[in-house]
Amino acid sequence: MFENLSERLGGVFDRLTRQGALSEDDVKTALREVRVALLEADVSLPVARDFVKAVQDKATGQAVTKSVTPGQQVVKIVHDELVHVLAGDNEDPGALKIDNAPAPILMVGLQGSGKTTTTGKLAKRLKDRNGKRVLMASLDTNRPAAMEQLAILGTQIGVDTLPIVKGETAVQIAKRAKQQATFGGYDVYMLDTAGRLSIDEELMAQVEQVRDIVTPRETLLVVDGLTGQDAVTTAQNFDDRIGISGVVLTRMDGDGRGGAALSMRAVTGQPIKFVGLGEKMDALETFEPSRIAGRILG
Ligand code: GDP
């Protein structure tokens, strides 16, 4: 997921930790290389800049150059700063607010981002790991195939889907899902909203209407991690208009450069809660900042 970045940073820190004493210039040079590595990984410019500055301030403040293992100390500061940029103050990004049954989860995102697949993966996870009774409903009235796709996934993973009624609007389906979830004794109901190829007014207005009807406990944006900074821009747009509570980055099994993961929280203020790591229904992981930071630093 972060192979290139990890390799680049590994090289910088290898050199740094091999040296005994470090001058401030050594640290500066290393951090300049870190900045370039971040930018090459498609981390947004302000995030890369702030990151390096924060590390520099801490390194100077802690008199790194006078310490016994200066190189390792710099690596530790970089690690902690990575955790900070990934998580902010949120220590448990994978946690979902789904206590009061039936808890609505709104799944939003562009078409092709992996929204329907992720809805299935998350439903399976809630069922298997949290013992929740989950109901899924597709609101994609423009694409009957998408509705069928969710129904097929439901059968595959053993999660109920709201029966498809032809001719209903997204709002009507949302109301029916809420009713069914309430009277059917479900813990969670997940609404897979319609996607579009790009953000448009009709899409946003529809998602807003649905949001106002169900008052979601979680609004999760699904974005394709391979799209780098576009993923971050998409998240920003959805957050401005709809208000999201977290992000799921998909296709992190691919050869993306990982920049979206690093910029997301700093730019949008929203945490990444899960990452998609493949097409299979169990290819979903919680996004654990310290583990990811460890992975990046190799
Ligand atoms: P939607 O239009 O947003 O609902 O997208 P879909 O859920 O239909 O997914 C589009 C394609 O991406 C499908 O072929 C999925 O199997 C695939 N996909 C979804 N998530 C992932 C992921 O995390 N990794 C990989 N490699 N493929 C994924």
Coordinates of C-alpha atoms and ligand atoms in Angstrom, one line a residue:
M1 CA 0.0 0.0 0.0
F2 CA 2.9 2.4 0.7
E3 CA 5.7 0.4 -0.8
N4 CA 7.3 3.3 -2.7
L5 CA 7.1 5.8 0.1
S6 CA 8.3 3.2 2.5
E7 CA 11.3 2.5 0.4
R8 CA 12.2 6.1 0.0
L9 CA 11.9 6.9 3.6
G10 CA 13.7 3.8 4.6
G11 CA 16.7 5.0 2.5
V12 CA 16.7 8.4 4.2
F13 CA 16.5 7.0 7.7
D14 CA 19.0 4.2 7.1
R15 CA 21.6 6.9 6.3
L16 CA 20.6 8.9 9.3
T17 CA 20.6 6.1 11.8
R18 CA 24.0 4.8 10.6
Q19 CA 25.6 8.2 11.4
G20 CA 26.7 8.7 14.9
A21 CA 26.5 12.4 15.7
L22 CA 24.1 14.5 13.6
S23 CA 24.4 18.2 12.8
E24 CA 21.3 20.3 12.3
D25 CA 22.2 20.4 8.6
D26 CA 22.1 16.5 8.5
V27 CA 18.5 16.7 9.9
K28 CA 17.5 19.4 7.6
T29 CA 18.8 17.5 4.6
A30 CA 17.0 14.4 5.7
L31 CA 13.8 16.3 6.2
R32 CA 14.0 17.8 2.7
E33 CA 14.2 14.3 1.3
V34 CA 11.2 13.3 3.4
R35 CA 9.3 16.2 2.0
V36 CA 10.1 15.1 -1.6
A37 CA 9.2 11.5 -0.8
L38 CA 5.8 12.7 0.6
L39 CA 5.1 14.8 -2.5
E40 CA 6.0 11.9 -4.8
A41 CA 3.5 9.8 -2.9
D42 CA 0.9 12.4 -3.9
V43 CA 0.5 13.8 -0.4
S44 CA -0.9 17.3 -0.8
L45 CA 1.6 20.2 -0.6
P46 CA 0.4 21.9 2.6
V47 CA 0.2 18.6 4.4
A48 CA 3.8 17.7 3.4
R49 CA 5.0 21.1 4.4
D50 CA 3.3 21.1 7.8
F51 CA 4.5 17.6 8.4
V52 CA 8.1 18.4 7.8
K53 CA 7.9 21.6 9.8
A54 CA 6.3 19.8 12.8
V55 CA 9.1 17.2 12.7
Q56 CA 11.7 19.9 12.4
D57 CA 10.3 21.8 15.4
K58 CA 10.2 18.7 17.6
A59 CA 13.7 17.5 16.5
T60 CA 15.1 20.9 17.4
G61 CA 13.2 21.2 20.6
Q62 CA 14.4 17.8 21.8
A63 CA 18.0 18.6 21.0
V64 CA 18.2 15.5 18.8
T65 CA 21.7 16.3 17.7
K66 CA 23.0 16.0 21.2
S67 CA 21.3 12.7 21.9
V68 CA 23.0 9.3 22.0
T69 CA 21.0 7.8 19.1
P70 CA 20.0 10.9 17.1
G71 CA 19.0 9.1 14.0
Q72 CA 16.6 6.8 15.8
Q73 CA 15.2 9.7 17.7
V74 CA 14.3 11.5 14.4
V75 CA 12.6 8.3 13.2
K76 CA 10.6 8.2 16.4
I77 CA 9.5 11.8 15.9
V78 CA 8.5 11.0 12.3
H79 CA 6.6 8.0 13.4
D80 CA 4.6 10.0 16.0
E81 CA 3.9 12.7 13.5
L82 CA 2.7 10.2 11.0
V83 CA 0.3 8.8 13.5
H84 CA -0.9 12.4 14.3
V85 CA -1.4 13.2 10.6
L86 CA -3.3 10.0 10.0
A87 CA -5.5 10.0 13.1
G88 CA -5.6 13.6 14.6
D89 CA -7.2 13.3 18.0
N90 CA -9.3 10.3 17.0
E91 CA -7.7 7.3 18.7
D92 CA -10.2 4.7 17.5
P93 CA -11.1 5.5 13.9
G94 CA -12.6 2.1 13.2
A95 CA -15.3 2.5 15.8
L96 CA -18.8 3.2 14.6
K97 CA -21.6 4.9 16.5
I98 CA -24.2 2.2 16.2
D99 CA -25.5 1.7 19.7
N100 CA -29.1 2.8 19.4
A101 CA -31.0 0.3 17.3
P102 CA -31.8 0.6 14.5
A103 CA -28.8 2.7 13.7
P104 CA -28.7 4.0 10.1
I105 CA -25.5 4.1 8.2
L106 CA -25.5 6.1 5.0
M107 CA -23.0 5.0 2.4
V108 CA -22.1 7.7 -0.1
G109 CA -19.6 8.1 -2.9
L110 CA -19.0 8.3 -6.6
Q111 CA -20.0 5.5 -9.0
G112 CA -17.2 2.9 -9.3
S113 CA -15.6 3.9 -6.0
G114 CA -16.5 0.5 -4.5
K115 CA -19.5 1.7 -2.5
T116 CA -21.7 -1.3 -3.0
T117 CA -18.9 -3.8 -2.4
T118 CA -17.9 -1.8 0.8
T119 CA -21.5 -1.8 2.0
G120 CA -21.4 -5.6 1.8
K121 CA -18.0 -5.9 3.5
L122 CA -19.0 -3.7 6.3
A123 CA -22.4 -5.4 6.8
K124 CA -20.5 -8.7 7.0
R125 CA -18.1 -7.4 9.5
L126 CA -20.8 -6.0 11.7
K127 CA -22.6 -9.3 11.6
D128 CA -19.6 -11.5 12.1
R129 CA -17.5 -9.5 14.6
N130 CA -20.1 -7.4 16.3
G131 CA -23.0 -9.8 16.2
K132 CA -25.3 -7.2 14.7
R133 CA -28.4 -7.9 12.8
V134 CA -28.0 -5.8 9.6
L135 CA -30.4 -4.8 6.9
M136 CA -29.0 -3.4 3.6
A137 CA -30.9 -1.3 1.0
S138 CA -29.9 0.0 -2.3
L139 CA -31.2 3.4 -3.2
D140 CA -29.7 3.4 -6.8
T141 CA -33.0 3.6 -8.6
N142 CA -31.2 4.6 -11.9
R143 CA -29.3 1.4 -12.0
P144 CA -31.3 -1.7 -11.4
A145 CA -28.1 -3.7 -11.8
A146 CA -26.7 -2.0 -8.7
M147 CA -29.7 -3.0 -6.7
E148 CA -29.4 -6.6 -7.9
Q149 CA -25.7 -6.5 -7.0
L150 CA -26.5 -5.6 -3.4
A151 CA -29.1 -8.3 -3.2
I152 CA -26.7 -10.9 -4.5
L153 CA -24.0 -9.8 -2.0
G154 CA -26.6 -10.0 0.7
T155 CA -27.3 -13.7 -0.1
Q156 CA -23.6 -14.4 -0.3
I157 CA -22.8 -13.0 3.1
G158 CA -26.0 -13.9 4.8
V159 CA -27.2 -10.4 5.4
D160 CA -30.8 -9.3 4.6
T161 CA -31.6 -6.8 1.9
L162 CA -34.7 -4.7 1.6
P163 CA -36.9 -6.3 -1.1
I164 CA -36.7 -4.3 -4.4
V165 CA -40.0 -2.6 -5.3
K166 CA -39.9 -1.2 -8.8
G167 CA -40.8 2.5 -9.4
E168 CA -39.9 3.7 -5.9
T169 CA -37.8 6.9 -5.4
A170 CA -34.7 6.9 -3.2
V171 CA -36.6 8.7 -0.5
Q172 CA -39.4 6.1 -0.5
I173 CA -36.9 3.3 -0.3
A174 CA -35.1 5.0 2.6
K175 CA -38.4 5.4 4.5
R176 CA -39.3 1.7 3.9
A177 CA -35.8 0.7 5.1
K178 CA -36.2 2.6 8.3
Q179 CA -39.6 1.1 8.9
Q180 CA -38.4 -2.4 8.1
A181 CA -35.4 -2.0 10.3
T182 CA -37.5 -0.7 13.2
F183 CA -40.3 -3.3 13.0
G184 CA -38.0 -6.1 12.0
G185 CA -35.7 -5.7 15.0
Y186 CA -32.5 -4.9 13.2
D187 CA -29.6 -3.3 15.0
V188 CA -28.2 -1.5 11.9
Y189 CA -29.6 -0.5 8.5
M190 CA -27.2 0.5 5.7
L191 CA -28.3 2.7 2.8
D192 CA -26.2 2.3 -0.3
T193 CA -27.0 5.6 -2.1
A194 CA -26.8 6.2 -5.8
G195 CA -23.4 7.2 -7.2
R196 CA -22.6 9.3 -10.2
L197 CA -19.5 9.6 -12.3
S198 CA -18.8 13.0 -10.9
I199 CA -20.3 15.2 -8.2
D200 CA -23.5 16.8 -9.5
E201 CA -26.3 18.7 -8.0
E202 CA -29.0 16.1 -8.4
L203 CA -26.9 13.5 -6.6
M204 CA -26.1 15.8 -3.7
A205 CA -29.8 16.9 -3.4
Q206 CA -30.9 13.3 -3.3
V207 CA -28.4 12.3 -0.7
E208 CA -29.4 15.3 1.4
Q209 CA -33.0 14.3 1.3
V210 CA -32.3 10.8 2.4
R211 CA -30.0 12.1 5.1
D212 CA -32.7 14.3 6.5
I213 CA -35.2 11.4 6.6
V214 CA -33.0 8.9 8.4
T215 CA -30.6 11.1 10.4
P216 CA -27.7 8.7 10.0
R217 CA -25.5 7.8 12.9
E218 CA -22.6 7.4 10.5
T219 CA -22.2 8.8 7.0
L220 CA -19.3 7.0 5.4
L221 CA -17.8 8.2 2.2
V222 CA -16.3 5.5 0.0
V223 CA -13.5 6.8 -2.2
D224 CA -11.0 5.1 -4.5
G225 CA -7.6 5.3 -2.9
L226 CA -5.9 5.0 -6.3
T227 CA -7.2 8.4 -7.3
G228 CA -4.8 10.2 -4.9
Q229 CA -5.6 13.8 -4.4
D230 CA -8.9 13.6 -6.3
A231 CA -10.1 11.3 -3.5
V232 CA -9.3 14.0 -1.0
T233 CA -11.1 16.6 -3.1
T234 CA -14.1 14.3 -3.4
A235 CA -14.2 13.9 0.4
Q236 CA -14.0 17.6 0.9
N237 CA -16.9 18.2 -1.4
F238 CA -19.1 15.5 0.2
D239 CA -18.2 16.8 3.7
D240 CA -19.1 20.4 2.8
R241 CA -22.4 19.4 1.4
I242 CA -23.6 16.3 3.2
G243 CA -21.4 16.2 6.3
I244 CA -19.5 12.9 6.6
S245 CA -18.4 11.1 9.7
G246 CA -15.6 9.1 8.1
V247 CA -14.0 7.7 5.0
V248 CA -13.4 4.3 3.6
L249 CA -10.4 4.2 1.2
T250 CA -10.8 1.4 -1.3
R251 CA -8.3 -0.3 -3.6
M252 CA -5.5 0.1 -1.2
D253 CA -4.3 -3.3 -2.4
G254 CA -3.4 -1.6 -5.6
D255 CA -0.2 0.2 -6.5
G256 CA -1.4 3.6 -5.4
R257 CA 1.1 5.9 -3.9
G258 CA -0.8 6.2 -0.6
G259 CA -1.0 10.0 -0.6
A260 CA -4.7 10.1 -0.2
A261 CA -4.4 8.2 3.1
L262 CA -1.9 10.7 4.4
S263 CA -3.7 13.9 3.3
M264 CA -7.3 12.9 4.1
R265 CA -7.7 13.8 7.7
A266 CA -5.5 16.9 7.6
V267 CA -7.3 18.3 4.6
T268 CA -10.9 17.3 5.3
G269 CA -10.8 16.9 9.1
Q270 CA -12.5 13.5 8.7
P271 CA -10.8 10.2 9.7
I272 CA -10.3 7.2 7.5
K273 CA -12.1 4.5 9.3
F274 CA -11.5 1.5 7.0
V275 CA -9.5 0.5 4.0
G276 CA -10.5 -1.8 1.2
L277 CA -7.9 -4.4 0.3
G278 CA -9.5 -6.4 -2.4
E279 CA -12.7 -7.5 -4.0
K280 CA -13.5 -10.3 -1.6
M281 CA -16.1 -9.7 1.2
D282 CA -13.5 -10.0 4.0
A283 CA -11.0 -7.6 2.4
L284 CA -11.7 -4.8 4.7
E285 CA -9.5 -3.6 7.5
T286 CA -9.8 -1.0 10.2
F287 CA -7.5 1.9 9.6
E288 CA -5.1 1.8 12.5
P289 CA -2.8 4.8 12.4
S290 CA 0.1 3.4 14.4
R291 CA 0.1 0.2 12.4
I292 CA 0.0 2.2 9.1
A293 CA 2.8 4.5 10.4
G294 CA 4.8 1.4 11.2
R295 CA 4.2 0.0 7.8
I296 CA 5.3 3.2 6.1
L297 CA 8.5 3.3 8.1
G298 CA 9.1 -0.3 7.3
Ligands
GDP1 P1 -19.8 1.3 -6.8 O1 -20.2 1.7 -8.2 O2 -19.2 2.4 -6.1 O3 -20.9 0.6 -6.0 O4 -18.6 0.2 -7.0 P2 -18.6 -1.4 -6.8 O5 -18.8 -1.7 -5.4 O6 -19.5 -2.0 -7.8 O7 -17.1 -1.7 -7.1 C1 -16.5 -1.4 -8.4 C2 -15.4 -2.5 -8.6 O8 -14.4 -2.2 -7.7 C3 -15.9 -3.9 -8.4 O9 -15.3 -4.7 -9.4 C4 -15.3 -4.2 -7.0 O10 -15.0 -5.6 -6.9 C5 -14.0 -3.4 -7.0 N1 -13.6 -3.1 -5.7 C6 -14.2 -2.5 -4.6 N2 -13.4 -2.4 -3.6 C7 -12.2 -2.8 -3.9 C8 -10.9 -2.9 -3.2 O11 -10.8 -2.5 -2.0 N3 -9.9 -3.4 -3.9 C9 -10.1 -3.9 -5.2 N4 -9.0 -4.4 -5.8 N5 -11.2 -3.8 -5.9 C10 -12.3 -3.3 -5.2

